[in-house]
């Protein structure tokens, strides 16, 4: 099945005001709605609303951090949504970042690979209705059992960027979730996870023909995200280390303005889709043509009507 996803909620649009658009998504050709969790809405509430507004959509978190909820609470959150959308919910989990985990949520950010692995294993057992008593490497759980285990349990996907986490996703999860990559990067991810593992990626789309404006916004996002160590290492692995080195040097020196300006146009154009709606749609399709299973469009603000953008970016049928 060809998938075409949308990130919800849209920037600047109140949650309740999404109903009309979300009800239309299946008829527009969208198959999925995915949420994120940083400092806006939580990952689950927008999907709970969508589960009632558009009962055919597949719903996913991309991602719910493994540190900011305790293991039991994360299982309960997932089970609640899986009950509301039986067979249509994908729990995407990941390590997130030290800023979100430590600075904003007062939690320790230690051994992200181990914590992700242990949380994945705990959730697999807990969401199957098992009583879990286990000494994991990064935490322990004693006699936890969900009172309302979902039937069926949700799929669990893992946020992964580099080979270690990608291999874990391929081996133990139901798919891998990534972002901040170009269409030409997809085959390198595929080399690690294989052909039979579902690959989901959030794709940042700025539907405007004002290239300068799109690149300006793209540079701000790139300098904010790709200076995070895990993303810096990801792009070193993908081969952009030299191109991004001036950005990292300026950022480390505290010169945020220069960090933005030294990002090459070609890097912005690789990582942020922009142009007319038709050009953007074709560019998103190129990710699929290179091996991506599920593109999840994240519509960047342009000053236009975001609902019109969503309609304009719908797949051709």
Coordinates of C-alpha atoms in Angstrom, one line a residue:
X1 CA 0.0 0.0 0.0
X2 CA 1.4 3.4 -1.0
X3 CA 1.5 5.7 2.1
X4 CA 1.4 9.5 2.3
X5 CA 1.5 11.0 5.7
X6 CA 0.9 14.4 7.3
X7 CA 2.4 15.8 10.6
X8 CA -0.3 17.2 12.9
X9 CA -1.1 19.6 14.4
X10 CA -0.3 22.3 11.8
X11 CA 1.6 25.3 13.0
X12 CA -0.6 28.1 14.3
X13 CA -3.8 26.2 13.9
X14 CA -5.8 25.4 17.1
X15 CA -6.3 21.7 17.7
X16 CA -10.1 21.8 17.5
X17 CA -9.9 23.7 14.2
X18 CA -8.2 20.7 12.5
X19 CA -11.4 18.7 12.4
X20 CA -12.6 19.7 9.0
X21 CA -9.2 19.1 7.4
X22 CA -8.5 15.8 9.1
X23 CA -11.9 14.5 8.0
X24 CA -10.9 15.3 4.4
X25 CA -7.5 13.7 4.5
X26 CA -8.5 10.2 3.4
X27 CA -10.4 11.6 0.4
X28 CA -7.3 13.7 -0.5
X29 CA -5.2 10.6 -0.6
X30 CA -3.5 10.8 2.8
X31 CA -3.1 7.5 4.6
X32 CA -1.4 8.6 7.8
X33 CA -1.3 11.3 10.4
X34 CA 1.8 11.5 12.7
X35 CA 2.5 13.7 15.7
X36 CA 5.7 15.0 17.2
X37 CA 6.6 15.9 20.8
X38 CA 9.0 18.7 21.7
X39 CA 7.5 21.8 23.4
X40 CA 4.1 22.1 21.6
X41 CA 1.3 19.5 21.9
X42 CA 2.0 16.2 23.5
X43 CA 2.3 13.3 21.0
X44 CA -0.9 11.5 21.8
X45 CA -3.7 14.1 22.2
X46 CA -3.8 15.2 18.5
X47 CA -3.9 11.6 17.4
X48 CA -6.8 10.8 19.8
X49 CA -8.8 13.5 18.2
X50 CA -7.9 12.3 14.7
X51 CA -8.8 8.8 15.6
X52 CA -12.4 9.9 15.9
X53 CA -12.5 12.4 13.1
X54 CA -11.0 10.1 10.4
X55 CA -11.4 6.5 11.4
X56 CA -9.5 5.1 8.4
X57 CA -6.2 7.0 9.0
X58 CA -3.2 5.2 10.4
X59 CA -1.9 7.2 13.3
X60 CA 1.7 7.4 14.7
X61 CA 3.9 9.1 17.1
X62 CA 7.2 10.3 15.7
X63 CA 8.3 10.3 18.4
X64 CA 7.4 9.9 22.0
X65 CA 10.7 10.2 24.0
X66 CA 11.7 7.2 26.1
X67 CA 12.9 9.4 29.0
X68 CA 10.1 11.9 29.6
X69 CA 7.5 9.4 30.7
X70 CA 8.1 6.5 33.0
X71 CA 7.9 3.1 31.3
X72 CA 4.5 2.3 32.7
X73 CA 3.0 5.7 31.8
X74 CA 4.4 5.4 28.3
X75 CA 2.7 2.0 28.0
X76 CA -0.6 3.4 29.3
X77 CA -0.5 6.3 26.9
X78 CA 0.1 3.9 24.0
X79 CA -2.6 1.5 25.1
X80 CA -5.2 4.2 25.4
X81 CA -4.6 5.4 21.9
X82 CA -4.4 1.8 20.6
X83 CA -7.8 1.1 22.2
X84 CA -9.3 4.2 20.5
X85 CA -7.9 3.3 17.1
X86 CA -7.7 -0.5 17.0
X87 CA -5.1 -1.8 14.5
X88 CA -4.4 1.8 13.3
X89 CA -1.9 3.1 15.8
X90 CA 1.9 3.0 15.6
X91 CA 3.9 3.8 18.7
X92 CA 7.1 5.6 17.6
X93 CA 9.6 6.0 20.4
X94 CA 13.1 7.4 20.5
X95 CA 15.8 8.9 22.6
X96 CA 15.0 12.6 21.8
X97 CA 17.7 15.0 22.7
X98 CA 19.5 16.3 25.9
X99 CA 17.8 19.7 25.6
X100 CA 14.3 18.1 25.6
X101 CA 15.1 15.5 28.2
X102 CA 17.5 17.2 30.6
X103 CA 16.9 20.9 30.2
X104 CA 13.1 20.8 29.7
X105 CA 12.0 17.7 31.6
X106 CA 14.6 17.4 34.4
X107 CA 15.5 13.8 33.5
X108 CA 18.9 12.2 33.0
X109 CA 20.0 11.7 29.4
X110 CA 22.2 8.7 29.7
X111 CA 22.9 5.7 27.4
X112 CA 20.3 6.6 24.8
X113 CA 20.9 3.4 22.9
X114 CA 20.4 1.2 26.0
X115 CA 17.4 3.2 27.2
X116 CA 15.7 2.9 23.8
X117 CA 16.4 -0.8 23.5
X118 CA 15.2 -1.5 27.1
X119 CA 12.0 0.6 26.6
X120 CA 11.3 -1.2 23.4
X121 CA 11.6 -4.6 25.0
X122 CA 9.5 -3.5 28.0
X123 CA 6.7 -2.0 25.8
X124 CA 6.6 -5.1 23.6
X125 CA 5.8 -7.2 26.7
X126 CA 3.6 -4.7 28.5
X127 CA 1.4 -3.9 25.5
X128 CA 0.9 -7.7 25.0
X129 CA -0.7 -7.8 28.4
X130 CA 2.1 -9.5 30.2
X131 CA 3.0 -8.8 33.8
X132 CA 6.5 -7.4 33.7
X133 CA 9.1 -7.8 36.4
X134 CA 12.5 -7.2 34.8
X135 CA 15.9 -5.7 35.7
X136 CA 16.8 -4.0 32.5
X137 CA 20.3 -2.4 32.1
X138 CA 18.9 1.2 32.2
X139 CA 15.9 0.8 34.5
X140 CA 13.9 -1.8 36.4
X141 CA 10.2 -2.6 36.6
X142 CA 8.4 -4.7 39.2
X143 CA 5.0 -6.4 38.6
X144 CA 3.6 -4.0 36.1
X145 CA 0.6 -5.1 34.1
X146 CA -1.7 -3.0 32.0
X147 CA -5.3 -3.0 33.3
X148 CA -6.5 -2.4 29.7
X149 CA -4.1 -4.1 27.3
X150 CA -5.0 -3.2 23.7
X151 CA -6.2 -5.8 21.2
X152 CA -4.4 -5.8 19.0
X153 CA -1.3 -4.3 20.5
X154 CA 0.2 -1.4 18.5
X155 CA 3.2 -1.7 16.2
X156 CA 6.3 -0.2 17.8
X157 CA 8.8 1.7 15.6
X158 CA 12.1 3.2 16.7
X159 CA 13.7 6.5 15.8
X160 CA 17.1 5.8 14.3
X161 CA 19.7 7.7 12.6
X162 CA 23.0 5.8 12.5
X163 CA 23.8 2.1 12.0
X164 CA 23.6 0.9 15.6
X165 CA 20.1 2.2 16.2
X166 CA 19.0 1.4 12.7
X167 CA 20.1 -2.2 13.2
X168 CA 18.2 -2.3 16.5
X169 CA 15.1 -1.0 14.7
X170 CA 15.4 -3.6 12.0
X171 CA 16.0 -6.5 14.5
X172 CA 13.5 -5.7 17.3
X173 CA 11.0 -3.0 16.2
X174 CA 8.4 -2.9 13.5
X175 CA 10.1 -0.2 11.6
X176 CA 12.5 2.7 11.7
X177 CA 11.7 6.4 11.8
X178 CA 14.2 9.1 10.7
X179 CA 14.2 12.7 9.5
X180 CA 16.5 15.4 8.2
X181 CA 17.6 13.5 5.1
X182 CA 17.6 14.0 1.4
X183 CA 16.1 11.6 -1.1
X184 CA 19.6 10.5 -2.1
X185 CA 20.3 9.5 1.5
X186 CA 17.5 6.9 1.6
X187 CA 19.5 4.1 -0.1
X188 CA 22.2 4.4 2.6
X189 CA 19.6 3.9 5.3
X190 CA 18.2 0.9 3.3
X191 CA 21.7 -0.7 3.2
X192 CA 21.6 -1.0 7.0
X193 CA 18.0 -1.9 7.7
X194 CA 17.3 -4.1 4.6
X195 CA 14.4 -4.0 2.2
X196 CA 11.7 -5.5 4.3
X197 CA 11.7 -3.1 7.3
X198 CA 9.2 -0.2 7.1
X199 CA 11.0 3.2 6.9
X200 CA 9.2 6.3 7.9
X201 CA 10.7 9.8 7.5
X202 CA 9.4 13.3 8.3
X203 CA 10.0 15.6 5.4
X204 CA 10.0 19.3 5.9
X205 CA 8.1 21.0 3.1
X206 CA 7.9 24.8 2.5
X207 CA 5.4 25.2 -0.4
X208 CA 6.5 28.6 -1.8
X209 CA 8.2 29.7 -5.0
X210 CA 10.1 32.3 -3.0
X211 CA 13.4 30.4 -2.8
X212 CA 15.1 33.0 -0.6
X213 CA 12.3 32.9 2.0
X214 CA 12.3 29.1 2.0
X215 CA 16.0 28.9 2.3
X216 CA 16.0 31.4 5.1
X217 CA 13.5 29.4 7.1
X218 CA 15.4 26.2 6.2
X219 CA 18.7 27.6 7.5
X220 CA 17.1 28.5 10.9
X221 CA 15.8 25.0 11.2
X222 CA 19.0 23.3 10.1
X223 CA 21.2 25.3 12.5
X224 CA 18.8 24.5 15.4
X225 CA 18.5 20.8 14.7
X226 CA 21.8 19.7 13.0
X227 CA 24.0 21.3 15.7
X228 CA 22.5 18.7 18.1
X229 CA 25.3 16.1 18.5
X230 CA 23.3 13.1 17.3
X231 CA 22.2 14.9 14.2
X232 CA 25.7 16.3 13.6
X233 CA 27.1 12.7 13.7
X234 CA 24.2 11.6 11.4
X235 CA 25.2 14.0 8.8
X236 CA 28.9 13.2 9.2
X237 CA 27.9 9.6 8.4
X238 CA 25.8 10.8 5.4
X239 CA 28.8 12.7 4.1
X240 CA 27.9 16.3 4.9
X241 CA 30.5 16.9 7.5
X242 CA 32.7 19.2 5.5
X243 CA 29.7 21.2 4.1
X244 CA 28.3 21.8 7.6
X245 CA 31.7 22.4 9.4
X246 CA 31.5 26.2 9.1
X247 CA 28.0 26.1 10.7
X248 CA 29.3 24.0 13.6
X249 CA 32.3 26.3 14.1
X250 CA 30.1 29.4 14.2
X251 CA 27.5 27.8 16.5
X252 CA 30.2 26.7 18.9
X253 CA 31.6 30.2 19.0
X254 CA 28.1 31.5 19.9
X255 CA 27.6 33.3 16.6
X256 CA 24.1 32.1 15.7
X257 CA 23.6 34.5 12.8
X258 CA 26.8 33.4 11.1
X259 CA 25.9 29.8 11.7
X260 CA 22.8 30.3 9.6
X261 CA 24.4 32.2 6.8
X262 CA 27.3 29.8 6.2
X263 CA 25.0 26.8 5.4
X264 CA 25.3 26.2 1.7
X265 CA 22.2 26.6 -0.5
X266 CA 22.7 23.0 -1.8
X267 CA 22.5 21.6 1.7
X268 CA 19.3 23.5 2.4
X269 CA 17.8 22.4 -0.9
X270 CA 18.8 18.8 -0.1
X271 CA 17.1 18.8 3.3
X272 CA 14.1 21.2 2.9
X273 CA 11.6 20.7 0.1
X274 CA 10.4 24.0 -1.4
X275 CA 8.8 25.3 -4.6
X276 CA 5.3 25.1 -6.1
X277 CA 2.9 22.5 -4.7
X278 CA 3.5 20.4 -7.8
X279 CA 7.3 20.6 -7.4
X280 CA 7.1 19.8 -3.7
X281 CA 4.9 16.8 -4.3
X282 CA 7.3 15.5 -6.9
X283 CA 10.2 16.0 -4.6
X284 CA 8.4 14.1 -1.8
X285 CA 7.7 11.3 -4.3
X286 CA 11.4 11.1 -5.1
X287 CA 12.0 10.0 -1.5
X288 CA 9.6 7.1 -2.1
X289 CA 11.3 6.3 -5.4
X290 CA 14.6 6.0 -3.5
X291 CA 13.2 3.5 -1.1
X292 CA 11.2 5.4 1.6
X293 CA 7.9 3.6 2.6
X294 CA 6.1 6.4 4.4
X295 CA 6.8 10.1 3.8
X296 CA 5.4 12.3 6.6
X297 CA 5.0 15.8 5.4
X298 CA 5.7 18.6 7.9
X299 CA 4.3 21.8 6.4
X300 CA 6.4 24.8 7.2
X301 CA 4.7 28.2 7.6
X302 CA 4.8 30.4 4.5
X303 CA 2.1 33.0 5.5
X304 CA -0.4 31.2 3.3
X305 CA -3.4 29.1 4.3
X306 CA -1.9 25.8 5.8
X307 CA -5.1 23.9 4.9
X308 CA -4.6 24.9 1.2
X309 CA -1.0 23.7 1.4
X310 CA -2.1 20.4 2.7
X311 CA -4.6 20.0 -0.1
X312 CA -2.1 21.1 -2.7
X313 CA 0.5 18.6 -1.4
X314 CA -1.9 15.6 -1.5
X315 CA -0.7 12.7 -3.7
X316 CA -1.9 12.4 -7.2
X317 CA -4.5 9.7 -7.6

